[in-house]
Amino acid sequence: LLDVENTFFDFRTAASLGPRLHEKEIKENKATNGGYDHTFLIDDTLAKSDEGGLKLAAEATTGAKGRTLRVYTDMPAVHLYTGNFLDNTNGKAGAKYGKHQGFCLECENLPNAINLEGKEGVDTAFKPIIVGPSKAYKGTIVFDFSSVARLGGPGGP
């Protein structure tokens, strides 16, 4: 695990995603086609829990429309993908989506955990999850959408 402090991966406090996609370190990252395609460990000390014991994994807002998405989960990580490979992709009602015109928040277990089991010096957050016909797995993700109408401004009457 890498520390995100003072990097373009530090989303522990609110930060605008758009400008970060234009930072040199992200823009020139050939592995992700110049965007985010990364998994973040949810810090239990920072994540607020809801009444069901789920952690707040991520929150996204759009100031112009007053919309908010909160993602709650019992999983240890959330993957952020910023549409790095969208290239005039067909969308609903004839819409076309280009690079970075969408993002995904995917709650998950930590990738590669199965290959790290029992290895010395590996963070305990890397717990392998093995599922199969005789071993069920259950995880919970809640996507909570809300909106605040802004009178007289964008998104309001």
Coordinates of N, CA, C and O in Angstrom, one line a residue:
L1 N 0.8 -1.2 0.0 CA 0.0 0.0 0.0 C 0.9 1.2 0.0 O 1.9 1.3 0.7
L2 N 0.5 2.2 -0.7 CA 1.2 3.5 -0.8 C 0.5 4.6 -0.1 O -0.8 4.7 -0.2
D3 N 1.2 5.5 0.5 CA 0.6 6.6 1.2 C 0.2 7.7 0.1 O 0.9 7.9 -0.8
V4 N -1.0 8.2 0.2 CA -1.5 9.1 -0.8 C -1.3 10.6 -0.4 O -1.5 11.5 -1.2
E5 N -0.8 10.8 0.8 CA -0.7 12.2 1.3 C 0.2 13.1 0.3 O 1.2 12.7 -0.1
N6 N -0.4 14.2 0.0 CA 0.3 15.2 -0.9 C 0.5 14.7 -2.3 O 1.5 15.1 -3.0
T7 N -0.4 13.8 -2.8 CA -0.3 13.3 -4.1 C -1.6 13.6 -4.8 O -2.6 13.9 -4.2
F8 N -1.7 13.3 -6.1 CA -2.9 13.5 -6.9 C -3.9 12.3 -6.6 O -5.0 12.3 -7.1
F9 N -3.5 11.4 -5.7 CA -4.3 10.3 -5.3 C -5.0 10.6 -3.9 O -5.8 9.8 -3.4
D10 N -4.7 11.8 -3.3 CA -5.2 12.1 -2.0 C -6.6 12.7 -2.1 O -6.8 13.9 -2.4
F11 N -7.6 11.9 -1.9 CA -9.0 12.3 -1.9 C -9.7 12.2 -0.5 O -10.9 12.1 -0.4
R12 N -8.8 12.3 0.5 CA -9.3 12.2 1.9 C -10.2 13.4 2.3 O -11.0 13.4 3.2
T13 N -9.9 14.5 1.6 CA -10.8 15.7 1.7 C -11.3 16.0 0.3 O -10.7 15.6 -0.7
A14 N -12.3 16.8 0.2 CA -13.0 17.1 -1.1 C -12.0 17.7 -2.1 O -11.2 18.6 -1.7
A15 N -12.0 17.2 -3.3 CA -11.1 17.8 -4.3 C -11.9 17.6 -5.7 O -12.6 16.6 -5.9
S16 N -11.7 18.6 -6.5 CA -12.3 18.5 -7.8 C -11.6 17.6 -8.8 O -10.4 17.7 -8.9
L17 N -12.3 16.7 -9.3 CA -11.7 15.6 -10.2 C -11.2 16.2 -11.5 O -10.2 15.8 -12.0
G18 N -12.0 17.1 -12.1 CA -11.7 17.6 -13.4 C -10.3 18.2 -13.5 O -9.5 17.8 -14.4
P19 N -9.9 19.2 -12.7 CA -8.6 19.8 -12.7 C -7.5 18.7 -12.5 O -6.4 18.8 -13.1
R20 N -7.7 17.8 -11.6 CA -6.7 16.7 -11.4 C -6.4 15.9 -12.6 O -5.3 15.4 -12.8
L21 N -7.4 15.7 -13.5 CA -7.2 15.0 -14.7 C -6.2 15.7 -15.7 O -5.7 15.1 -16.6
H22 N -6.0 17.0 -15.4 CA -5.1 17.7 -16.3 C -3.7 17.9 -15.7 O -2.8 18.5 -16.3
E23 N -3.5 17.4 -14.4 CA -2.2 17.4 -13.8 C -1.2 16.5 -14.6 O -1.6 15.5 -15.1
K24 N 0.0 17.0 -14.7 CA 1.0 16.3 -15.5 C 1.2 14.8 -15.2 O 1.2 14.0 -16.1
E25 N 1.2 14.5 -13.9 CA 1.4 13.1 -13.5 C 0.3 12.2 -14.0 O 0.5 11.0 -14.3
I26 N -0.9 12.7 -14.0 CA -2.1 11.9 -14.5 C -2.1 12.0 -16.0 O -2.3 10.9 -16.7
K27 N -2.0 13.1 -16.6 CA -2.2 13.3 -18.0 C -1.2 12.5 -18.8 O -1.5 12.0 -19.9
E28 N 0.0 12.3 -18.3 CA 1.1 11.6 -19.0 C 1.2 10.2 -18.6 O 2.1 9.5 -19.0
N29 N 0.3 9.7 -17.8 CA 0.3 8.3 -17.3 C -0.2 7.4 -18.4 O -1.4 7.2 -18.6
K30 N 0.7 6.7 -19.2 CA 0.3 5.9 -20.3 C -0.4 4.6 -19.9 O -1.3 4.1 -20.6
A31 N -0.1 4.1 -18.7 CA -0.8 2.9 -18.2 C -2.3 3.1 -18.0 O -3.0 2.1 -18.1
T32 N -2.7 4.3 -17.7 CA -4.2 4.5 -17.5 C -4.8 5.4 -18.6 O -5.9 5.9 -18.4
N33 N -4.0 5.6 -19.7 CA -4.5 6.5 -20.7 C -4.8 7.9 -20.2 O -5.8 8.5 -20.6
G34 N -4.0 8.4 -19.2 CA -4.2 9.7 -18.7 C -5.3 10.0 -17.8 O -6.0 11.0 -17.9
G35 N -5.6 9.1 -16.9 CA -6.7 9.3 -16.0 C -6.6 8.4 -14.8 O -5.5 7.8 -14.6
Y36 N -7.6 8.3 -14.0 CA -7.6 7.4 -12.9 C -8.2 6.0 -13.3 O -9.2 5.9 -13.9
D37 N -7.5 5.0 -12.8 CA -7.9 3.6 -12.9 C -7.3 2.9 -11.8 O -6.4 2.0 -12.0
H38 N -7.6 3.3 -10.6 CA -6.9 2.9 -9.4 C -7.8 2.5 -8.2 O -8.9 3.0 -8.1
T39 N -7.3 1.6 -7.4 CA -8.1 1.1 -6.2 C -7.5 1.8 -5.0 O -6.3 2.0 -4.8
F40 N -8.5 2.3 -4.2 CA -8.2 3.0 -2.9 C -8.7 2.2 -1.7 O -9.8 1.8 -1.7
L41 N -7.8 2.0 -0.8 CA -8.2 1.4 0.5 C -9.0 2.4 1.3 O -8.6 3.5 1.4
I42 N -10.2 2.0 1.8 CA -11.0 2.9 2.6 C -10.4 2.9 4.0 O -10.3 1.9 4.7
D43 N -10.0 4.1 4.4 CA -9.5 4.3 5.7 C -10.6 4.3 6.8 O -11.4 5.2 6.8
D44 N -10.6 3.2 7.6 CA -11.7 3.1 8.6 C -11.7 4.2 9.6 O -12.8 4.6 10.1
T45 N -10.6 4.9 9.8 CA -10.6 6.0 10.7 C -11.2 7.3 10.2 O -11.6 8.2 10.9
L46 N -11.2 7.4 8.8 CA -11.8 8.6 8.2 C -13.2 8.3 7.7 O -14.0 9.3 7.5
A47 N -13.5 7.1 7.3 CA -14.9 6.8 6.7 C -15.9 6.8 7.8 O -15.8 6.2 8.8
K48 N -17.0 7.6 7.5 CA -18.1 7.7 8.5 C -19.0 6.5 8.2 O -19.2 6.0 7.1
S49 N -19.5 5.9 9.3 CA -20.4 4.7 9.1 C -21.9 5.2 9.1 O -22.2 6.2 9.8
D50 N -22.7 4.5 8.4 CA -24.1 4.8 8.4 C -24.7 3.9 9.5 O -24.0 3.1 10.2
E51 N -26.0 3.9 9.7 CA -26.7 3.1 10.8 C -26.6 1.6 10.6 O -26.6 0.9 11.5
G52 N -26.4 1.2 9.3 CA -26.2 -0.2 9.1 C -24.8 -0.8 9.2 O -24.5 -1.9 8.9
G53 N -23.9 0.1 9.6 CA -22.5 -0.3 9.8 C -21.7 -0.2 8.5 O -20.6 -0.7 8.4
L54 N -22.3 0.3 7.4 CA -21.6 0.5 6.2 C -20.7 1.8 6.3 O -21.0 2.7 6.9
K55 N -19.5 1.7 5.6 CA -18.6 2.8 5.6 C -18.9 3.7 4.4 O -19.3 3.2 3.3
L56 N -18.7 5.0 4.5 CA -18.8 5.9 3.4 C -17.5 5.8 2.6 O -16.4 6.1 3.0
A57 N -17.6 5.2 1.4 CA -16.4 4.9 0.6 C -16.1 6.0 -0.3 O -14.9 6.3 -0.6
A58 N -17.1 6.8 -0.8 CA -16.8 7.9 -1.7 C -18.0 8.8 -1.7 O -19.2 8.4 -1.4
E59 N -17.8 10.1 -2.0 CA -18.8 11.1 -2.2 C -18.5 11.9 -3.4 O -17.3 12.4 -3.5
A60 N -19.4 12.1 -4.3 CA -19.2 13.0 -5.5 C -20.3 14.0 -5.5 O -21.5 13.6 -5.3
T61 N -20.0 15.2 -5.8 CA -21.0 16.3 -5.9 C -20.7 17.1 -7.2 O -19.6 17.1 -7.7
T62 N -21.8 17.6 -7.7 CA -21.7 18.6 -8.8 C -22.3 19.9 -8.3 O -23.5 19.9 -8.0
G63 N -21.5 20.9 -8.2 CA -21.9 22.2 -7.7 C -23.0 22.8 -8.5 O -23.9 23.4 -8.0
A64 N -22.9 22.7 -9.9 CA -23.8 23.4 -10.8 C -25.3 22.9 -10.6 O -26.2 23.7 -10.7
K65 N -25.4 21.6 -10.4 CA -26.8 21.1 -10.3 C -27.2 20.7 -8.9 O -28.4 20.3 -8.7
G66 N -26.3 20.7 -8.0 CA -26.6 20.4 -6.6 C -26.8 18.9 -6.3 O -27.5 18.5 -5.4
R67 N -26.3 18.1 -7.2 CA -26.5 16.6 -7.1 C -25.3 16.0 -6.3 O -24.2 16.5 -6.4
T68 N -25.7 15.0 -5.5 CA -24.7 14.3 -4.7 C -24.9 12.8 -4.8 O -26.0 12.3 -4.8
L69 N -23.8 12.1 -4.9 CA -23.7 10.6 -4.8 C -22.9 10.3 -3.7 O -21.7 10.7 -3.6
R70 N -23.4 9.4 -2.8 CA -22.6 8.9 -1.7 C -22.7 7.4 -1.9 O -23.7 6.8 -2.1
V71 N -21.5 6.8 -1.7 CA -21.4 5.3 -1.9 C -21.0 4.7 -0.5 O -19.9 5.1 0.0
Y72 N -21.8 3.8 0.0 CA -21.5 3.1 1.2 C -21.3 1.7 0.9 O -21.9 1.1 0.0
T73 N -20.4 1.0 1.7 CA -20.1 -0.4 1.5 C -19.5 -1.0 2.8 O -19.1 -0.3 3.7
D74 N -19.5 -2.3 2.8 CA -18.8 -3.1 3.8 C -17.5 -3.7 3.3 O -16.8 -4.4 3.9
M75 N -17.1 -3.3 2.0 CA -15.9 -3.8 1.4 C -14.7 -2.9 1.7 O -14.9 -1.8 2.1
P76 N -13.5 -3.4 1.6 CA -12.4 -2.6 2.1 C -11.8 -1.6 1.1 O -11.0 -0.8 1.5
A77 N -12.3 -1.6 -0.1 CA -11.7 -0.7 -1.1 C -12.7 -0.2 -2.1 O -13.8 -0.8 -2.3
V78 N -12.4 0.9 -2.8 CA -13.2 1.4 -3.9 C -12.2 1.8 -5.0 O -11.1 2.3 -4.9
H79 N -12.7 1.4 -6.2 CA -11.9 1.6 -7.4 C -12.5 2.8 -8.2 O -13.7 2.9 -8.4
L80 N -11.6 3.7 -8.5 CA -12.0 4.9 -9.3 C -11.5 4.8 -10.7 O -10.3 4.6 -11.0
Y81 N -12.5 4.9 -11.7 CA -12.2 4.8 -13.1 C -12.8 6.1 -13.7 O -14.0 6.3 -13.5
T82 N -12.0 6.8 -14.5 CA -12.5 8.1 -15.0 C -12.8 8.1 -16.5 O -12.6 9.1 -17.2
G83 N -13.2 7.0 -17.1 CA -13.6 7.0 -18.5 C -12.4 7.3 -19.4 O -12.6 7.9 -20.4
N84 N -11.3 6.7 -19.1 CA -10.1 7.0 -19.8 C -10.1 6.5 -21.3 O -9.3 7.0 -22.1
F85 N -10.9 5.5 -21.6 CA -10.9 4.9 -22.9 C -12.2 5.2 -23.6 O -12.5 4.6 -24.6
L86 N -13.0 6.1 -23.1 CA -14.2 6.5 -23.9 C -13.8 7.3 -25.1 O -13.0 8.2 -25.0
D87 N -14.4 6.9 -26.2 CA -14.0 7.6 -27.5 C -15.2 7.6 -28.4 O -15.5 6.8 -29.2
N88 N -16.1 8.7 -28.1 CA -17.3 8.8 -28.8 C -18.2 7.6 -28.6 O -18.8 7.1 -29.6
T89 N -18.2 7.1 -27.4 CA -19.0 5.9 -27.1 C -20.5 6.3 -27.1 O -20.9 7.3 -26.6
N90 N -21.3 5.4 -27.7 CA -22.8 5.7 -27.8 C -23.4 5.6 -26.4 O -23.2 4.6 -25.7
G91 N -24.2 6.6 -26.1 CA -25.0 6.6 -24.9 C -26.5 6.6 -25.1 O -27.0 6.5 -26.2
K92 N -27.2 6.9 -24.0 CA -28.6 7.0 -24.1 C -29.1 8.1 -24.9 O -28.5 9.2 -24.9
A93 N -30.2 8.0 -25.6 CA -30.8 9.0 -26.4 C -29.9 9.7 -27.4 O -29.9 10.9 -27.7
G94 N -28.9 8.9 -28.0 CA -28.0 9.4 -29.0 C -26.8 10.1 -28.5 O -26.1 10.7 -29.3
A95 N -26.7 10.2 -27.2 CA -25.5 11.0 -26.6 C -24.2 10.2 -27.0 O -24.2 9.0 -27.1
K96 N -23.2 11.0 -27.1 CA -21.8 10.5 -27.4 C -20.9 10.9 -26.2 O -21.0 12.0 -25.8
Y97 N -20.2 9.9 -25.7 CA -19.3 10.2 -24.6 C -17.8 10.1 -25.0 O -17.4 9.0 -25.4
G98 N -17.1 11.1 -24.7 CA -15.6 11.1 -25.0 C -14.9 10.9 -23.7 O -15.4 10.7 -22.6
K99 N -13.6 10.9 -23.8 CA -12.7 10.7 -22.7 C -13.0 11.6 -21.5 O -13.3 12.8 -21.7
H100 N -13.1 10.9 -20.4 CA -13.3 11.6 -19.1 C -14.7 12.2 -18.9 O -15.0 13.0 -18.1
Q101 N -15.7 11.8 -19.8 CA -17.0 12.3 -19.6 C -17.9 11.4 -18.8 O -19.1 11.4 -18.9
G102 N -17.3 10.6 -17.9 CA -18.0 9.8 -17.0 C -17.0 9.2 -16.0 O -15.8 9.3 -16.2
F103 N -17.5 8.7 -14.9 CA -16.6 8.0 -13.9 C -17.3 6.9 -13.3 O -18.6 6.9 -13.2
C104 N -16.6 5.9 -12.7 CA -17.2 4.8 -12.0 C -16.5 4.7 -10.6 O -15.4 5.0 -10.5
L105 N -17.4 4.4 -9.7 CA -16.9 4.1 -8.3 C -17.3 2.6 -8.0 O -18.5 2.3 -7.9
E106 N -16.3 1.7 -8.0 CA -16.6 0.3 -7.9 C -16.0 -0.2 -6.6 O -14.8 -0.3 -6.4
C107 N -16.9 -0.6 -5.6 CA -16.4 -1.1 -4.4 C -16.0 -2.6 -4.6 O -16.6 -3.3 -5.3
E108 N -14.9 -2.9 -3.9 CA -14.3 -4.3 -4.1 C -13.4 -4.7 -3.0 O -13.1 -3.9 -2.1
N109 N -12.9 -5.9 -3.1 CA -11.8 -6.3 -2.3 C -10.5 -5.9 -3.0 O -10.5 -5.6 -4.1
L110 N -9.4 -6.0 -2.3 CA -8.2 -5.5 -2.9 C -7.7 -6.4 -3.9 O -7.6 -7.6 -3.7
P111 N -7.4 -5.9 -5.1 CA -6.9 -6.7 -6.2 C -5.6 -7.4 -5.8 O -4.8 -6.9 -5.0
N112 N -5.3 -8.5 -6.4 CA -4.1 -9.3 -6.2 C -4.0 -9.9 -4.8 O -2.9 -10.4 -4.5
A113 N -5.0 -9.8 -3.9 CA -4.8 -10.3 -2.5 C -4.6 -11.8 -2.5 O -3.8 -12.3 -1.7
I114 N -5.2 -12.5 -3.5 CA -5.0 -14.0 -3.5 C -3.5 -14.3 -3.7 O -3.1 -15.4 -3.2
N115 N -2.8 -13.5 -4.4 CA -1.3 -13.8 -4.6 C -0.4 -13.3 -3.5 O 0.8 -13.6 -3.5
L116 N -1.0 -12.6 -2.5 CA -0.1 -12.1 -1.5 C -0.3 -12.8 -0.1 O 0.3 -12.5 0.8
E117 N -1.3 -13.7 -0.1 CA -1.6 -14.4 1.2 C -0.4 -15.1 1.7 O 0.4 -15.8 1.1
G118 N -0.1 -14.8 3.0 CA 1.0 -15.5 3.7 C 2.4 -14.9 3.5 O 3.3 -15.4 4.1
K119 N 2.4 -13.9 2.6 CA 3.8 -13.3 2.3 C 4.2 -12.3 3.4 O 3.3 -11.6 3.9
E120 N 5.4 -12.3 3.7 CA 5.9 -11.5 4.8 C 5.9 -10.0 4.4 O 6.1 -9.6 3.2
G121 N 5.5 -9.1 5.3 CA 5.4 -7.7 5.1 C 4.2 -7.2 4.3 O 4.1 -6.0 4.0
V122 N 3.2 -8.1 4.0 CA 2.0 -7.6 3.3 C 1.0 -7.1 4.3 O 0.8 -7.7 5.3
D123 N 0.4 -6.0 4.0 CA -0.6 -5.3 4.8 C -1.7 -6.3 5.0 O -2.2 -7.0 4.1
T124 N -2.3 -6.3 6.3 CA -3.4 -7.2 6.6 C -4.7 -6.9 5.9 O -5.6 -7.7 5.9
A125 N -4.7 -5.7 5.2 CA -5.9 -5.4 4.4 C -6.1 -6.3 3.2 O -7.2 -6.5 2.7
F126 N -5.0 -6.9 2.8 CA -5.0 -7.8 1.6 C -5.5 -9.2 2.1 O -4.7 -10.1 2.4
K127 N -6.8 -9.4 2.1 CA -7.4 -10.7 2.5 C -8.0 -11.3 1.3 O -8.9 -10.8 0.7
P128 N -7.5 -12.5 0.9 CA -8.0 -13.2 -0.3 C -9.5 -13.6 -0.1 O -9.9 -14.0 1.0
I129 N -10.3 -13.4 -1.1 CA -11.7 -13.8 -1.1 C -11.8 -14.9 -2.2 O -11.5 -14.6 -3.4
I130 N -12.1 -16.1 -1.8 CA -12.3 -17.2 -2.7 C -13.8 -17.6 -2.7 O -14.3 -17.9 -1.6
V131 N -14.4 -17.6 -3.8 CA -15.8 -17.9 -3.9 C -16.0 -19.1 -4.8 O -15.1 -19.4 -5.6
G132 N -17.0 -19.8 -4.7 CA -17.3 -21.0 -5.5 C -18.7 -21.5 -5.2 O -19.4 -20.9 -4.4
P133 N -19.1 -22.6 -5.8 CA -20.4 -23.1 -5.6 C -20.7 -23.5 -4.2 O -21.9 -23.4 -3.7
S134 N -19.7 -23.9 -3.4 CA -20.0 -24.3 -2.0 C -19.6 -23.2 -1.0 O -19.7 -23.4 0.2
K135 N -19.1 -22.1 -1.5 CA -18.7 -21.0 -0.6 C -19.3 -19.7 -1.1 O -18.8 -19.1 -2.0
A136 N -20.3 -19.3 -0.4 CA -21.0 -18.0 -0.8 C -20.2 -16.8 -0.3 O -19.5 -16.9 0.7
Y137 N -20.4 -15.7 -1.0 CA -19.8 -14.4 -0.6 C -20.9 -13.4 -0.6 O -21.7 -13.3 -1.6
K138 N -20.9 -12.5 0.4 CA -21.9 -11.5 0.4 C -21.2 -10.1 0.7 O -20.4 -10.0 1.6
G139 N -21.5 -9.2 -0.1 CA -21.0 -7.8 0.1 C -22.1 -6.8 -0.2 O -23.1 -7.1 -0.9
T140 N -22.1 -5.7 0.5 CA -23.1 -4.7 0.3 C -22.6 -3.4 -0.2 O -21.5 -2.9 0.3
I141 N -23.2 -2.8 -1.2 CA -22.9 -1.5 -1.7 C -24.2 -0.7 -1.9 O -25.2 -1.2 -2.4
V142 N -24.2 0.5 -1.3 CA -25.4 1.4 -1.4 C -25.0 2.6 -2.2 O -24.1 3.3 -1.8
F143 N -25.7 2.9 -3.2 CA -25.5 4.2 -4.0 C -26.7 5.1 -3.6 O -27.8 4.9 -3.9
D144 N -26.3 6.2 -2.9 CA -27.3 7.1 -2.3 C -27.3 8.4 -3.1 O -26.3 9.2 -3.1
F145 N -28.3 8.7 -3.9 CA -28.3 9.9 -4.7 C -29.3 10.9 -4.1 O -30.3 10.6 -3.6
S146 N -28.8 12.2 -4.1 CA -29.7 13.3 -3.6 C -29.5 14.5 -4.5 O -28.5 14.6 -5.2
S147 N -30.4 15.5 -4.3 CA -30.3 16.7 -5.1 C -30.9 17.8 -4.3 O -31.8 17.7 -3.6
V148 N -30.2 19.0 -4.4 CA -30.7 20.2 -3.8 C -31.0 21.2 -4.9 O -30.1 21.6 -5.6
A149 N -32.2 21.5 -5.1 CA -32.6 22.5 -6.1 C -32.1 23.9 -5.7 O -32.2 24.3 -4.5
R150 N -31.5 24.6 -6.6 CA -31.0 25.9 -6.3 C -31.9 27.0 -6.9 O -31.9 27.1 -8.1
L151 N -32.6 27.7 -6.1 CA -33.6 28.7 -6.7 C -32.8 29.8 -7.4 O -31.8 30.4 -7.0
G152 N -33.3 30.0 -8.6 CA -32.8 31.1 -9.4 C -31.4 30.8 -10.1 O -30.9 31.7 -10.8
G153 N -30.8 29.7 -9.8 CA -29.5 29.4 -10.4 C -29.6 28.1 -11.3 O -30.7 27.6 -11.5
P154 N -28.5 27.6 -11.7 CA -28.5 26.4 -12.5 C -29.1 25.2 -11.7 O -28.9 25.0 -10.6
G155 N -30.0 24.5 -12.3 CA -30.7 23.4 -11.7 C -31.9 23.8 -10.9 O -32.7 22.9 -10.4
G156 N -32.1 25.0 -10.7 CA -33.3 25.5 -9.9 C -34.4 26.1 -10.8 O -34.1 26.3 -12.0
P157 N -35.5 26.4 -10.3 CA -36.6 27.0 -11.1 C -36.3 28.4 -11.5 O -35.6 29.1 -10.9

